[in-house]
Short mmCIF file of C-alpha atoms in Angstrom, two decimals:
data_model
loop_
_atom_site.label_atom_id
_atom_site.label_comp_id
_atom_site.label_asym_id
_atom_site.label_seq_id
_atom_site.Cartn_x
_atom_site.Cartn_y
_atom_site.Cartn_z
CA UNK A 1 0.00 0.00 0.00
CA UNK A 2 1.15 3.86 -0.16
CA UNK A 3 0.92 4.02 -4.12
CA UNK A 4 -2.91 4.95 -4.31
CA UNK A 5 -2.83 8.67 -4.98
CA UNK A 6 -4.40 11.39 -2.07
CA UNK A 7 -7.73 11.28 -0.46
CA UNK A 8 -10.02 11.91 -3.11
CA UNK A 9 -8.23 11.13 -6.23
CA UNK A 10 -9.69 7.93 -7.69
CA UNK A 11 -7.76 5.79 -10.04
CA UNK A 12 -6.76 2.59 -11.35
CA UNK A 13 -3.67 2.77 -9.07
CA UNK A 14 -6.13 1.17 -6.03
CA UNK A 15 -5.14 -2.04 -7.01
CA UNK A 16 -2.12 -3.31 -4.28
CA UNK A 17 -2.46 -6.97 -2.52
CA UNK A 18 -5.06 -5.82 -0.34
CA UNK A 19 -7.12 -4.10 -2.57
CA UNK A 20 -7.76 -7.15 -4.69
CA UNK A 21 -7.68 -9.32 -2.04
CA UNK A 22 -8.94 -8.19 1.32
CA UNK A 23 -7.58 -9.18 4.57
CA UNK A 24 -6.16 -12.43 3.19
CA UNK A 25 -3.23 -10.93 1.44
CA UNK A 26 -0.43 -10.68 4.41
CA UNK A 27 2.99 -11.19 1.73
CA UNK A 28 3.86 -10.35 -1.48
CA UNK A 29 7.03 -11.08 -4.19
CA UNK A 30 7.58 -7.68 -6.15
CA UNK A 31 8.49 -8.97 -9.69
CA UNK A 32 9.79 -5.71 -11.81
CA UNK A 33 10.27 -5.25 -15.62
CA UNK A 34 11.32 -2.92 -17.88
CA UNK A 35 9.43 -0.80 -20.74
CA UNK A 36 5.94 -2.01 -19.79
CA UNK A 37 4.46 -6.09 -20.20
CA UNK A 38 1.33 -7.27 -21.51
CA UNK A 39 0.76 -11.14 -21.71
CA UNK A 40 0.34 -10.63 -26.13
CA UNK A 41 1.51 -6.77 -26.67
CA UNK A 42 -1.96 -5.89 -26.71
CA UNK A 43 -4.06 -7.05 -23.65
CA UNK A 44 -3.43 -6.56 -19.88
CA UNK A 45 -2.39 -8.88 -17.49
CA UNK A 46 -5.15 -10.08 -14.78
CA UNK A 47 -4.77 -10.79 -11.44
CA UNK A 48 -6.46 -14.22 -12.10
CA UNK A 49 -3.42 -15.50 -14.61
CA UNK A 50 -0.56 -16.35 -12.04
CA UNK A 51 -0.76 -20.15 -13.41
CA UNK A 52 -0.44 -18.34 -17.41
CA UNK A 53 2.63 -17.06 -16.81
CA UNK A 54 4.70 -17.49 -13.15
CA UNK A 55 5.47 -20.38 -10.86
CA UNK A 56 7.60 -20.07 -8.05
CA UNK A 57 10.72 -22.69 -6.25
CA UNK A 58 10.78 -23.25 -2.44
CA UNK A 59 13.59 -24.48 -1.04
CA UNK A 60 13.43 -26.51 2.35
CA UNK A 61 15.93 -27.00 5.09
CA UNK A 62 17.06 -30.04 3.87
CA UNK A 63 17.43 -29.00 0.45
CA UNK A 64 14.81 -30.82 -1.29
CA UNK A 65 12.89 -28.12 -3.79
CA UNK A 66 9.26 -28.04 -4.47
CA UNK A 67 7.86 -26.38 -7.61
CA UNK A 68 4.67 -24.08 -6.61
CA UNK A 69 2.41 -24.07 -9.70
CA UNK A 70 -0.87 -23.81 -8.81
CA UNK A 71 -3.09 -20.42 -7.19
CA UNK A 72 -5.77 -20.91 -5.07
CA UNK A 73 -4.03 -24.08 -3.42
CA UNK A 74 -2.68 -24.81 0.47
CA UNK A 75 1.15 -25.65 -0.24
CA UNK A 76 2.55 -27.51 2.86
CA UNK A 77 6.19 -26.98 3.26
CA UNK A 78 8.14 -28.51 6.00
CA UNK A 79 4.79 -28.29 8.14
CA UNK A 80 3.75 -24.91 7.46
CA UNK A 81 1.25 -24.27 4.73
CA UNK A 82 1.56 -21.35 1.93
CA UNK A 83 -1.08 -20.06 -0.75
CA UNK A 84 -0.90 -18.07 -4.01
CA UNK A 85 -4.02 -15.79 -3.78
CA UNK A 86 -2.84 -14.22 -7.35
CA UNK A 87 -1.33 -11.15 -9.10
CA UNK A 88 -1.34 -7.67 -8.13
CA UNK A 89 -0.41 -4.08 -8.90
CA UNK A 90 -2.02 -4.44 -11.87
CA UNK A 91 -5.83 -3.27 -12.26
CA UNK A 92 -8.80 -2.78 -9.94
CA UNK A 93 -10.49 -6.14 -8.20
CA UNK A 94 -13.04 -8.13 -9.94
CA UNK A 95 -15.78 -5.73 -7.91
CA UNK A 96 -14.45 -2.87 -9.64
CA UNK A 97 -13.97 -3.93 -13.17
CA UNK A 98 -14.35 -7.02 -15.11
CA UNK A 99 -11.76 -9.34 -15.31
CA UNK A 100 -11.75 -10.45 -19.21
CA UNK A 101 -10.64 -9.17 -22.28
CA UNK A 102 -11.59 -5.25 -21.20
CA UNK A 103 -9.27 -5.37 -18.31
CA UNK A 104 -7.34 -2.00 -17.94
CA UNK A 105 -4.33 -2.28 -15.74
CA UNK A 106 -1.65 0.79 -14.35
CA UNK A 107 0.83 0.62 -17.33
CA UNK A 108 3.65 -0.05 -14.94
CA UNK A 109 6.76 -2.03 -14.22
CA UNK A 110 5.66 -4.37 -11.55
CA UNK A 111 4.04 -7.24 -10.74
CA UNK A 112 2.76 -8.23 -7.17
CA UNK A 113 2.68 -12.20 -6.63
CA UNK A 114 0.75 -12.08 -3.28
CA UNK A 115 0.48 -14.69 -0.49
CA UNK A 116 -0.91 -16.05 2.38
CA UNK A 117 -0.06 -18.26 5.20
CA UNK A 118 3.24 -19.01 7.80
CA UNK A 119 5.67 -16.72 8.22
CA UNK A 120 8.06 -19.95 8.22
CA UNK A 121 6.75 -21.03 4.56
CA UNK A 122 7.28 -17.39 3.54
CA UNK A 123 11.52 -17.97 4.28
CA UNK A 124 11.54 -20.71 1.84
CA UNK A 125 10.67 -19.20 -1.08
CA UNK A 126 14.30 -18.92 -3.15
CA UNK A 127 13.50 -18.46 -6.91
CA UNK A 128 10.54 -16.95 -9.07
CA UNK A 129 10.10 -18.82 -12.90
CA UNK A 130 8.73 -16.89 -15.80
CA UNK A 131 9.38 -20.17 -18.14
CA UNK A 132 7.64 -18.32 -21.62
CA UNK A 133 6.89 -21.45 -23.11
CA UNK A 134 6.57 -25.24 -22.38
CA UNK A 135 8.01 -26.94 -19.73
CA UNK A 136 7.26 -30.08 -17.77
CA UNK A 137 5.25 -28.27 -15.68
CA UNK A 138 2.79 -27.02 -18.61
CA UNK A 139 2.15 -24.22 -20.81
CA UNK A 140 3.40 -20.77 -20.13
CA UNK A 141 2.13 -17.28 -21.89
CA UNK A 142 5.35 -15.44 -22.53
CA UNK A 143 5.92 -11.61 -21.83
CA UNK A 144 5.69 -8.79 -24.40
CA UNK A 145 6.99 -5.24 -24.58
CA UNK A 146 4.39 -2.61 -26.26
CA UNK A 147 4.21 -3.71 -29.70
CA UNK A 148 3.33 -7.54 -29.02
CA UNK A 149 1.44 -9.39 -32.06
CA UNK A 150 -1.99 -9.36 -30.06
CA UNK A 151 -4.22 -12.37 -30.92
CA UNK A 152 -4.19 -11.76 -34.94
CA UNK A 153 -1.05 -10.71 -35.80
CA UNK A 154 -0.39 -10.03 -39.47
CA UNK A 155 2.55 -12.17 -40.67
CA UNK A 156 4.36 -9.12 -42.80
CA UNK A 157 4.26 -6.74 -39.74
CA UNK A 158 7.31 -7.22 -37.54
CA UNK A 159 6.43 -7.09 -33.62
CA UNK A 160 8.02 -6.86 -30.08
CA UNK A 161 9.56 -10.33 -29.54
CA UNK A 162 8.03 -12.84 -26.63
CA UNK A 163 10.51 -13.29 -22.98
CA UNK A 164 12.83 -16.00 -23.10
CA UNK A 165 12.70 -18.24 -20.11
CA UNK A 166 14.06 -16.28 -16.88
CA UNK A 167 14.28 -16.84 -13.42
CA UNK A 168 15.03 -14.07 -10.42
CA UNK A 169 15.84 -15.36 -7.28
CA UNK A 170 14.13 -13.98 -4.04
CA UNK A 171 15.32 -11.29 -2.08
CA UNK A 172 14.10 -12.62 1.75
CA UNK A 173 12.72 -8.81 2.72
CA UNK A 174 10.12 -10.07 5.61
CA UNK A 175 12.74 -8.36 8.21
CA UNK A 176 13.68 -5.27 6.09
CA UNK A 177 10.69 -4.29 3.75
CA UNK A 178 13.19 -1.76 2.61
CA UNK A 179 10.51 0.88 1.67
CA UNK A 180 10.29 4.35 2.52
CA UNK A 181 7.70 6.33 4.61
CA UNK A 182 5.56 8.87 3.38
CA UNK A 183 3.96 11.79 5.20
CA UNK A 184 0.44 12.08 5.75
CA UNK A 185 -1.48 12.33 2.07
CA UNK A 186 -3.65 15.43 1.83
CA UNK A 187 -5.93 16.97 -1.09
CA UNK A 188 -5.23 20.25 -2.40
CA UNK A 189 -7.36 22.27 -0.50
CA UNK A 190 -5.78 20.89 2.78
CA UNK A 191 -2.57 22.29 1.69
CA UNK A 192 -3.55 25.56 0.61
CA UNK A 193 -6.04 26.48 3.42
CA UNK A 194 -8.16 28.92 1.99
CA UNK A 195 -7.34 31.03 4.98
CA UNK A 196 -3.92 31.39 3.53
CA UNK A 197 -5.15 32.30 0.81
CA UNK A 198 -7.49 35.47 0.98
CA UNK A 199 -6.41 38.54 -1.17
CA UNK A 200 -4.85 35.96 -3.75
CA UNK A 201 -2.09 35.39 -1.19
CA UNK A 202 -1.72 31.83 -2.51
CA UNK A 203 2.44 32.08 -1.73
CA UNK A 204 1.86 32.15 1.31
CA UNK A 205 -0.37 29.51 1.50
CA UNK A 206 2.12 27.60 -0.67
CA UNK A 207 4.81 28.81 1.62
CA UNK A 208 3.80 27.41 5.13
CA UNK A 209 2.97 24.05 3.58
CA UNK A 210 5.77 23.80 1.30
CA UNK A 211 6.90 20.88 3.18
CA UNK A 212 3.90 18.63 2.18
CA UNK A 213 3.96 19.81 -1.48
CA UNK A 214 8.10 18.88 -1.23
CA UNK A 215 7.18 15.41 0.57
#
């Protein structure tokens, strides 16, 4: 949370862990690109499509891996139990907008896997698989750049090309979220009190809050 815009200001940017998913998200992985993604160069990603495109490794304290594939499903790992809820940071929740081919998301570089369940299952996680094609494990949607082919590409037009496999290993942040603090978020008229600013003496006004328009 902390990305949504001040009081006020609706937009598509409502659309973190717990917006999509209540209560129930508690962790997420922060996956980040570059240049913008779309699952065909032409349609937006959903939170529902996790199992199109991601899966993620868990590594236990005996070193045996397990593959986690599937959303929606109670992973027990060394006797503590883990869940993909889905993708976030994308669009608004299925309350808010449909989740089909009309689905709008934020046009940015990041991708929220979120989670539920122990804190202990959480630590295993090493590795996060965006395979782009198919694997053992089953079909895989690859990435695009703007400029994908869409679904009806015209075979003389040349287009973005699709991800290669590629794999990012975890960074274990549950101790150090390492993000920074904001100050209170306040709409525009909070700022510039409109006692500051009779007889046009908006400087002022502008003056002895400069410290929330600077933060």
């Amino acid at each position: 949370q902390g990305d949504n815009g001040p009081p006020g200001f609706f937009s598509i940017n409502n659309n973190d862990g717990r917006s999509i998913y209540g209560n129930a998200a508690q962790y997420r992985l922060r996956v980040l690109t570059n240049w913008g993604i779309s699952g065909d160069g032409a349609h937006f990603i959903r939170p529902d499509q996790f199992e199109d495109f991601f899966w993620i490794q868990a590594e236990l304290p005996d070193g045996q891996t397990v593959k986690l594939t599937r959303s929606g499903y109670d992973y027990t790992l060394n006797n503590h139990t883990l869940t993909i809820l889905g993708l976030a940071e994308l669009g608004l929740s299925n309350d808010e907008d449909r989740w089909d081919e009309c689905y709008i998301d934020d046009r940015d570089n990041q991708i929220d896997i979120i989670l539920k369940g122990d804190r202990i299952a959480m630590g295993y996680l090493s590795e996060v698989h965006l395979p782009s094609g198919v694997t053992e494990y089953g079909r895989y949607k690859p990435l695009y750049n703007p400029g994908g082919p869409g679904i009806d590409p015209d075979p003389y037009t040349p287009y973005t090309a699709p991800s290669g496999y590629s794999t990012v290993e975890v960074t274990m942040a549950i101790n150090d979220a390492m993000v920074v603090s904001y100050e209170d978020l306040k709409t525009f008229d909070e700022i510039l009190n409109v006692n500051d600013c009779e007889g046009g003496n908006v400087k002022e006004g502008i003056r002895k809050h400069g410290k929330i328009l600077r933060g």
